[in-house]
mmCIF file with all atom_site columns, C-alpha atoms in Angstrom:
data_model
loop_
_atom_site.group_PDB
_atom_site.id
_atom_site.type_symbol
_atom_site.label_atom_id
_atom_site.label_alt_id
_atom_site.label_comp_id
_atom_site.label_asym_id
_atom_site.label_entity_id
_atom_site.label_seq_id
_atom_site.pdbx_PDB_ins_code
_atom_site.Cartn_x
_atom_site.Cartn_y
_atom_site.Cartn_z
_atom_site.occupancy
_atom_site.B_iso_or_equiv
_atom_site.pdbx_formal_charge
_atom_site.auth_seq_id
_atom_site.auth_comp_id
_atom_site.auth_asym_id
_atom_site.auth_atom_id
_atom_site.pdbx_PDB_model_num
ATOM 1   C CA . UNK A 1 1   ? 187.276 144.595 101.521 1.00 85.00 ? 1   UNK A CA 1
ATOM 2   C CA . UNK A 1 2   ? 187.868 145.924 98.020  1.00 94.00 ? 2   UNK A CA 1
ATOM 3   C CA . UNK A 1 3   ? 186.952 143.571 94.714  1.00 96.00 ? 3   UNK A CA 1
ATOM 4   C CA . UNK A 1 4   ? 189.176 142.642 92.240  1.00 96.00 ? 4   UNK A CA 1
ATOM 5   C CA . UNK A 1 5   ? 188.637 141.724 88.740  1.00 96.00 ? 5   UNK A CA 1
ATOM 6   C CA . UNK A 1 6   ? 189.012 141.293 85.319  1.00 95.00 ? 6   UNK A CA 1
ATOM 7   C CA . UNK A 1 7   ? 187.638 143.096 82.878  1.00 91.00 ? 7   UNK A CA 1
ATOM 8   C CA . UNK A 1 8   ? 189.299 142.492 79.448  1.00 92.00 ? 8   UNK A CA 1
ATOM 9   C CA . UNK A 1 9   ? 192.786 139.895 78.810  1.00 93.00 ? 9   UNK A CA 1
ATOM 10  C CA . UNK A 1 10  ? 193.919 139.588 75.219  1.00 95.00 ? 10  UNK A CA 1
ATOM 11  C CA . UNK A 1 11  ? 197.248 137.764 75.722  1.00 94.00 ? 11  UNK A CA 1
ATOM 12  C CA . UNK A 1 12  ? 197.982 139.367 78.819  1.00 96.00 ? 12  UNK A CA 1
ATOM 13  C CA . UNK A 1 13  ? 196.818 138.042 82.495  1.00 96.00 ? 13  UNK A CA 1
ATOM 14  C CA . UNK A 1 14  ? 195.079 140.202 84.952  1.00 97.00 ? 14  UNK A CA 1
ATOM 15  C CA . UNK A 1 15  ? 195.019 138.732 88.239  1.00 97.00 ? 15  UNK A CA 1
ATOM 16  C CA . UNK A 1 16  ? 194.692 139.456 92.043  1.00 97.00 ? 16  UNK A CA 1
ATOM 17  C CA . UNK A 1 17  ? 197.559 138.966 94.035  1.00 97.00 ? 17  UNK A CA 1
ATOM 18  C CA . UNK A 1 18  ? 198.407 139.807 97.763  1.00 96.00 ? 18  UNK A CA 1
ATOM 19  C CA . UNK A 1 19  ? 202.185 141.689 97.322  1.00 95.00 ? 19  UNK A CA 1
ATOM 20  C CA . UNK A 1 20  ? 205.140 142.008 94.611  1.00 93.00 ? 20  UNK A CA 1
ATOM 21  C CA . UNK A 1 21  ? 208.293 140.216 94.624  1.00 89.00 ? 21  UNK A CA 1
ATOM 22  C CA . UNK A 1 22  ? 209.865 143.298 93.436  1.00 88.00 ? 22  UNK A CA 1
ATOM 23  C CA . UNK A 1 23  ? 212.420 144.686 94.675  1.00 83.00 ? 23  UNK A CA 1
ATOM 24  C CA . UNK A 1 24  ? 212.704 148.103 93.703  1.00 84.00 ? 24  UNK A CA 1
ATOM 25  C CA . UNK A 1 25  ? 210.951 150.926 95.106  1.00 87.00 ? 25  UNK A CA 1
ATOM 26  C CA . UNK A 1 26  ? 208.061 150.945 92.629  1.00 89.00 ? 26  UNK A CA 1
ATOM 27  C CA . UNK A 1 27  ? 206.485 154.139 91.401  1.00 92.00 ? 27  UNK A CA 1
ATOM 28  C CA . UNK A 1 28  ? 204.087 156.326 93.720  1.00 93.00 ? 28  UNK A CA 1
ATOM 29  C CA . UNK A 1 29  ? 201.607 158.937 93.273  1.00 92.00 ? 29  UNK A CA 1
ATOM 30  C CA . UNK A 1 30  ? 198.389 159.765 93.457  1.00 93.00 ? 30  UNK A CA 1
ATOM 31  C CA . UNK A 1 31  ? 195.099 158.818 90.992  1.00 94.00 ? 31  UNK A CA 1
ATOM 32  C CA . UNK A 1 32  ? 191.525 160.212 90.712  1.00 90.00 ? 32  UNK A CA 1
ATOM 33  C CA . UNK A 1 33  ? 188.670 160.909 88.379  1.00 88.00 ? 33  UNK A CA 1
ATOM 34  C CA . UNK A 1 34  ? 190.062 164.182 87.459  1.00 88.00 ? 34  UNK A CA 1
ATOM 35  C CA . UNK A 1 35  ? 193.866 163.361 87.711  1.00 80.00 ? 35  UNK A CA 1
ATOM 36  C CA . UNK A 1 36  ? 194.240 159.716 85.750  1.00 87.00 ? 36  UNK A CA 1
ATOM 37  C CA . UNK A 1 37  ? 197.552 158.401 85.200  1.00 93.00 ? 37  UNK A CA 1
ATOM 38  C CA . UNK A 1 38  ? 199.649 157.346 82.151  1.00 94.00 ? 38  UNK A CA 1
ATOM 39  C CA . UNK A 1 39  ? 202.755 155.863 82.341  1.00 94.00 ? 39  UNK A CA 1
ATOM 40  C CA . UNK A 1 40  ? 205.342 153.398 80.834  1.00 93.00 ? 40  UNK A CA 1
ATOM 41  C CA . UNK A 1 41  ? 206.248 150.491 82.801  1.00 93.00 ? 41  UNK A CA 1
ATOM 42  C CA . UNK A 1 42  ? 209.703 148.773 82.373  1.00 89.00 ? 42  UNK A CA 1
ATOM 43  C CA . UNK A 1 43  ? 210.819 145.223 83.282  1.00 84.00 ? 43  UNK A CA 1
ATOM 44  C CA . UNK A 1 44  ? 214.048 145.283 85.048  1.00 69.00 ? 44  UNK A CA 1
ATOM 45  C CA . UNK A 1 45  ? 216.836 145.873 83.078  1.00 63.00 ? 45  UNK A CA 1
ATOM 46  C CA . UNK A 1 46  ? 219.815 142.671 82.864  1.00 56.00 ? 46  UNK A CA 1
ATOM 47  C CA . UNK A 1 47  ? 217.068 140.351 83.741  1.00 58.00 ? 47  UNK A CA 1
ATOM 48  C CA . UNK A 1 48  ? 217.508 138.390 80.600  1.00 54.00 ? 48  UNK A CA 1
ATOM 49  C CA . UNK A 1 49  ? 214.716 136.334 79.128  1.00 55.00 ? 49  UNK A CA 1
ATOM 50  C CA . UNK A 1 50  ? 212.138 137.466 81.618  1.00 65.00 ? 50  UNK A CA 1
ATOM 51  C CA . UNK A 1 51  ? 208.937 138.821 80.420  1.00 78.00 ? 51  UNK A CA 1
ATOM 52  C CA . UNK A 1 52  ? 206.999 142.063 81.812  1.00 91.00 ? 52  UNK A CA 1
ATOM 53  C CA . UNK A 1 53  ? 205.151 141.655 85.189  1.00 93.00 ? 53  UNK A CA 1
ATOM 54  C CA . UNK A 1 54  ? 203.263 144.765 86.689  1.00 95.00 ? 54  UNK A CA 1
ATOM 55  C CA . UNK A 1 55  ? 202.360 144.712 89.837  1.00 96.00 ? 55  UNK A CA 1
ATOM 56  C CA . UNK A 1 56  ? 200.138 147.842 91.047  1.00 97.00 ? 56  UNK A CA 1
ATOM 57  C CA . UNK A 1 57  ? 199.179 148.500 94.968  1.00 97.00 ? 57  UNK A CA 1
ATOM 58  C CA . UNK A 1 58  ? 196.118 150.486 95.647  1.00 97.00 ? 58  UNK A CA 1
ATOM 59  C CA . UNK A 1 59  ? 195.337 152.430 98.565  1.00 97.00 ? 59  UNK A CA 1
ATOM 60  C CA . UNK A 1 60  ? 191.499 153.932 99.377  1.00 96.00 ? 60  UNK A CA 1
ATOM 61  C CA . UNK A 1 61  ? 192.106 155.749 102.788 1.00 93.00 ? 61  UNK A CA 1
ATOM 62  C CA . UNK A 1 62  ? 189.067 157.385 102.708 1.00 93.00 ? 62  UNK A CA 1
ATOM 63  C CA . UNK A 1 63  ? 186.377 154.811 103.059 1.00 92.00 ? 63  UNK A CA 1
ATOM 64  C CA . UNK A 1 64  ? 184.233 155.878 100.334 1.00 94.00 ? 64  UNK A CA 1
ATOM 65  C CA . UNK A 1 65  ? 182.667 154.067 97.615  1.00 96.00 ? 65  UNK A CA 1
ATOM 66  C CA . UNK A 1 66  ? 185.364 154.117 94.581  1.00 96.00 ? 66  UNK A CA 1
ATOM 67  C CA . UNK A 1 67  ? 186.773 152.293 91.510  1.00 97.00 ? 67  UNK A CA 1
ATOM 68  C CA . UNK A 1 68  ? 190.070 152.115 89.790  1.00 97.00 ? 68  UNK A CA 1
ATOM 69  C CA . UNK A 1 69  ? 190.810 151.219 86.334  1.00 97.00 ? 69  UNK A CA 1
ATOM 70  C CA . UNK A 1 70  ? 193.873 150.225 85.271  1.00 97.00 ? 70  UNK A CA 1
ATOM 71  C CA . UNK A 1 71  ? 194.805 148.904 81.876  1.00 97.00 ? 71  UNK A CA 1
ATOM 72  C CA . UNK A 1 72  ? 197.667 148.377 79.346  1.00 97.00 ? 72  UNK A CA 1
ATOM 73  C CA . UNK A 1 73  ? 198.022 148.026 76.284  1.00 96.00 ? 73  UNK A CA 1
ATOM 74  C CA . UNK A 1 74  ? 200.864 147.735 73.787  1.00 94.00 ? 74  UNK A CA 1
ATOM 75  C CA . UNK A 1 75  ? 203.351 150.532 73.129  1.00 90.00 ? 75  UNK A CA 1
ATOM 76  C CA . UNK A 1 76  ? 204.419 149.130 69.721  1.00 83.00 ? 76  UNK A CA 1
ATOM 77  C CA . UNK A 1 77  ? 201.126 150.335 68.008  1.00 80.00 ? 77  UNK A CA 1
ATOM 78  C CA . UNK A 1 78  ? 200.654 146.773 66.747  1.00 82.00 ? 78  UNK A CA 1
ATOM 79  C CA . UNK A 1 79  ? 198.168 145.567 69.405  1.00 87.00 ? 79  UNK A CA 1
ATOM 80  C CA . UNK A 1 80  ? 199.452 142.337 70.105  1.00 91.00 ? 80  UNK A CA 1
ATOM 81  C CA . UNK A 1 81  ? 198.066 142.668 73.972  1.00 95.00 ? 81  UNK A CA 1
ATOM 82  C CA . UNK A 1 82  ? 195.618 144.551 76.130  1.00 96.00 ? 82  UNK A CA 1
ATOM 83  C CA . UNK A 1 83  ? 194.537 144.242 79.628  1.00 97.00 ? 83  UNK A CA 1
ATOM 84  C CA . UNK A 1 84  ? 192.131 146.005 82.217  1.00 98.00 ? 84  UNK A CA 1
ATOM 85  C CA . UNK A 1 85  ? 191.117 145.280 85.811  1.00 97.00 ? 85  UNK A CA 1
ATOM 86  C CA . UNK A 1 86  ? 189.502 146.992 88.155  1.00 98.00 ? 86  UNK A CA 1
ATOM 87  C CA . UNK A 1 87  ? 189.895 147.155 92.251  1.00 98.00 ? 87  UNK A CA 1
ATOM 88  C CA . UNK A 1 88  ? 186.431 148.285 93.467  1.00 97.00 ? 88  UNK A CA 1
ATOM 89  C CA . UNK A 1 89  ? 185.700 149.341 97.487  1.00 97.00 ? 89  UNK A CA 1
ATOM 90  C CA . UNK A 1 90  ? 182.070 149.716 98.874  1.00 96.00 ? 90  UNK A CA 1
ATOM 91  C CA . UNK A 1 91  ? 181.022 152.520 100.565 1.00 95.00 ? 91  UNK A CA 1
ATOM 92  C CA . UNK A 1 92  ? 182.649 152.879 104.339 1.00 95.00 ? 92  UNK A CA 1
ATOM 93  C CA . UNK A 1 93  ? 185.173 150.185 102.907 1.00 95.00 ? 93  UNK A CA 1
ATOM 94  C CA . UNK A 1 94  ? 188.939 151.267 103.139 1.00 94.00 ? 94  UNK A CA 1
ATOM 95  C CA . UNK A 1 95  ? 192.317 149.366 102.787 1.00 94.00 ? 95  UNK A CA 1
ATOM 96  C CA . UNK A 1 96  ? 194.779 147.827 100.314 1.00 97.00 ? 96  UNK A CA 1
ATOM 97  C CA . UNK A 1 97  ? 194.210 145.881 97.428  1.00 97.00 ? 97  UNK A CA 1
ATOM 98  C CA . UNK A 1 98  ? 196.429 144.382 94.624  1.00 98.00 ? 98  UNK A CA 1
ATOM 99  C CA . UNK A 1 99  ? 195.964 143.800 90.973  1.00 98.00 ? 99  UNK A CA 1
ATOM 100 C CA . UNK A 1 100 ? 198.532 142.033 88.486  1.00 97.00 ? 100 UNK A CA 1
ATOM 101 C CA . UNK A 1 101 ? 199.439 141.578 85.101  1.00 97.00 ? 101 UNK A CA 1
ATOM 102 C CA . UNK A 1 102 ? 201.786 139.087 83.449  1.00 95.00 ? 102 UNK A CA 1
ATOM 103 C CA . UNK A 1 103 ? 202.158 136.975 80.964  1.00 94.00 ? 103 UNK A CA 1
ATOM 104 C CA . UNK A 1 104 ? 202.698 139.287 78.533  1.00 93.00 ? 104 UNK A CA 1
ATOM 105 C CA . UNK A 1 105 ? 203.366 137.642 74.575  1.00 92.00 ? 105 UNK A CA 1
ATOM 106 C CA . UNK A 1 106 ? 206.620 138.015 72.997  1.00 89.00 ? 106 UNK A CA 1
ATOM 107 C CA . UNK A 1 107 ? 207.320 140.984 70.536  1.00 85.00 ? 107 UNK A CA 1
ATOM 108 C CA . UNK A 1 108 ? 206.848 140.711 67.078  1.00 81.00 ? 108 UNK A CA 1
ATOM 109 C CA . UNK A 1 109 ? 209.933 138.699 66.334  1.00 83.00 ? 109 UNK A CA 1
ATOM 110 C CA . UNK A 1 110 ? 208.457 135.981 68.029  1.00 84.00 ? 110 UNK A CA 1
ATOM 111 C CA . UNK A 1 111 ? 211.290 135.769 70.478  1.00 85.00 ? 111 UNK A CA 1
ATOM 112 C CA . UNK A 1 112 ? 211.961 138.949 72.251  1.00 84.00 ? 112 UNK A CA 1
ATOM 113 C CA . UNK A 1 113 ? 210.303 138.856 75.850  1.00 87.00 ? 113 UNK A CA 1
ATOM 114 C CA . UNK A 1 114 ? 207.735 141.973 75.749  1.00 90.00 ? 114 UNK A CA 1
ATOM 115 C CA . UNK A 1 115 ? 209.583 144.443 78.053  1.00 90.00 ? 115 UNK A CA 1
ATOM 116 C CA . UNK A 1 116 ? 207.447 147.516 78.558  1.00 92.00 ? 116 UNK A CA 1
ATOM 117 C CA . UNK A 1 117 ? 203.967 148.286 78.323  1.00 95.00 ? 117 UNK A CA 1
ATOM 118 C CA . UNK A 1 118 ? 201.817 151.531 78.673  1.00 96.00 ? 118 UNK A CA 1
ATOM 119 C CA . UNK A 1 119 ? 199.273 151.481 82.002  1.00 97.00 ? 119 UNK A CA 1
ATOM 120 C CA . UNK A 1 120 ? 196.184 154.370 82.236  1.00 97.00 ? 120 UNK A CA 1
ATOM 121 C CA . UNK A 1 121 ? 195.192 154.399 86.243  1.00 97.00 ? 121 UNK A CA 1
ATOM 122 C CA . UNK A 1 122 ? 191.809 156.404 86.693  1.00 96.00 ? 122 UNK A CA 1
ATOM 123 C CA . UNK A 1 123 ? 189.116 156.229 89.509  1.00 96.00 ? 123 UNK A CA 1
ATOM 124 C CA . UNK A 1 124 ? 185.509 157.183 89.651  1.00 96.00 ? 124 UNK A CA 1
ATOM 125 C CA . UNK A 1 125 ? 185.900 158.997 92.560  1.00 93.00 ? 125 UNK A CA 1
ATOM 126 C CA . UNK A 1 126 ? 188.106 160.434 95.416  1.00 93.00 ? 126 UNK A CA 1
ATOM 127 C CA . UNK A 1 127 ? 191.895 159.528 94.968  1.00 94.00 ? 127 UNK A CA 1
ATOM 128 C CA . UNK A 1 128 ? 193.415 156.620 95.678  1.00 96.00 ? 128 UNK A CA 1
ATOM 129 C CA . UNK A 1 129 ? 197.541 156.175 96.107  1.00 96.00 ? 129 UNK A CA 1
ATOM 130 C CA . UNK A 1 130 ? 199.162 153.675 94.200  1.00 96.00 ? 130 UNK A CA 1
ATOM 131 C CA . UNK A 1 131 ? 202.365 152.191 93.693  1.00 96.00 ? 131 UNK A CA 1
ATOM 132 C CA . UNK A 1 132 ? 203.662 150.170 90.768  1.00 94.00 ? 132 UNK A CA 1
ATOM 133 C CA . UNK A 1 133 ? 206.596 148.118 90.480  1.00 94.00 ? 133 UNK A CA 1
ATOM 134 C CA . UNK A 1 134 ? 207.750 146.316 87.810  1.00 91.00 ? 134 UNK A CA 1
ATOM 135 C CA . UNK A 1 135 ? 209.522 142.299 87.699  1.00 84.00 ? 135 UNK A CA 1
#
């Protein structure tokens, strides 16, 4: 069964969770050491006065020992947040495993939910396939 954990918050929460209440399709593709990821997460648009959720599914079907990395970080350039967590499987261990971040601050004029973020996904190893959706 694969680990999850924090491993930096600065007004942002990284947490394990077991699913999404998203309802979109989410984002898919796949990540490895040599084949990271950048993207720009949105929250749902006409979802007034929500804040940013991320919710990122990870899938190691080849049993070997691995690590994935994910972080954001804030797209404004004024670093009012950061997070990183990592999903870690042993060697011969396989499966599913989710990570989470929420709780995101408001933008600079203190009153503006914080509605996009940017997320780096890279393993240590073989790839993985994730899929991100966004609340």
């Amino acid at each position: 069964m694969a680990t999850v954990s924090a491993t930096l918050a600065n007004n942002v929460t990284v947490q394990p969770v077991s699913g999404t209440s998203s309802t979109g399709l989410g984002s898919s593709f796949n990540v490895g050491s040599l084949a990271p990821v950048e993207d720009q997460p949105q929250s749902s648009p006409g979802v007034p006065g929500l804040g940013l959720t991320v919710d990122i599914q990870v899938e190691n079907t080849k049993g070997t020992a691995n690590t994935l990395t994910a972080t954001v970080e804030d797209t404004s350039g004024s670093g009012a947040f950061s997070g990183q967590g990592t999903i870690t499987w042993g060697d011969g261990d396989s499966g599913i495993a989710w990570i989470e971040f929420t709780g995101f601050p408001v933008q600079g004029d203190g009153v503006t939910p914080t509605d996009r973020c940017k997320l780096t996904l890279q393993t240590s190893g073989d790839d993985v396939s994730v899929r991100w959706f966004t609340i």
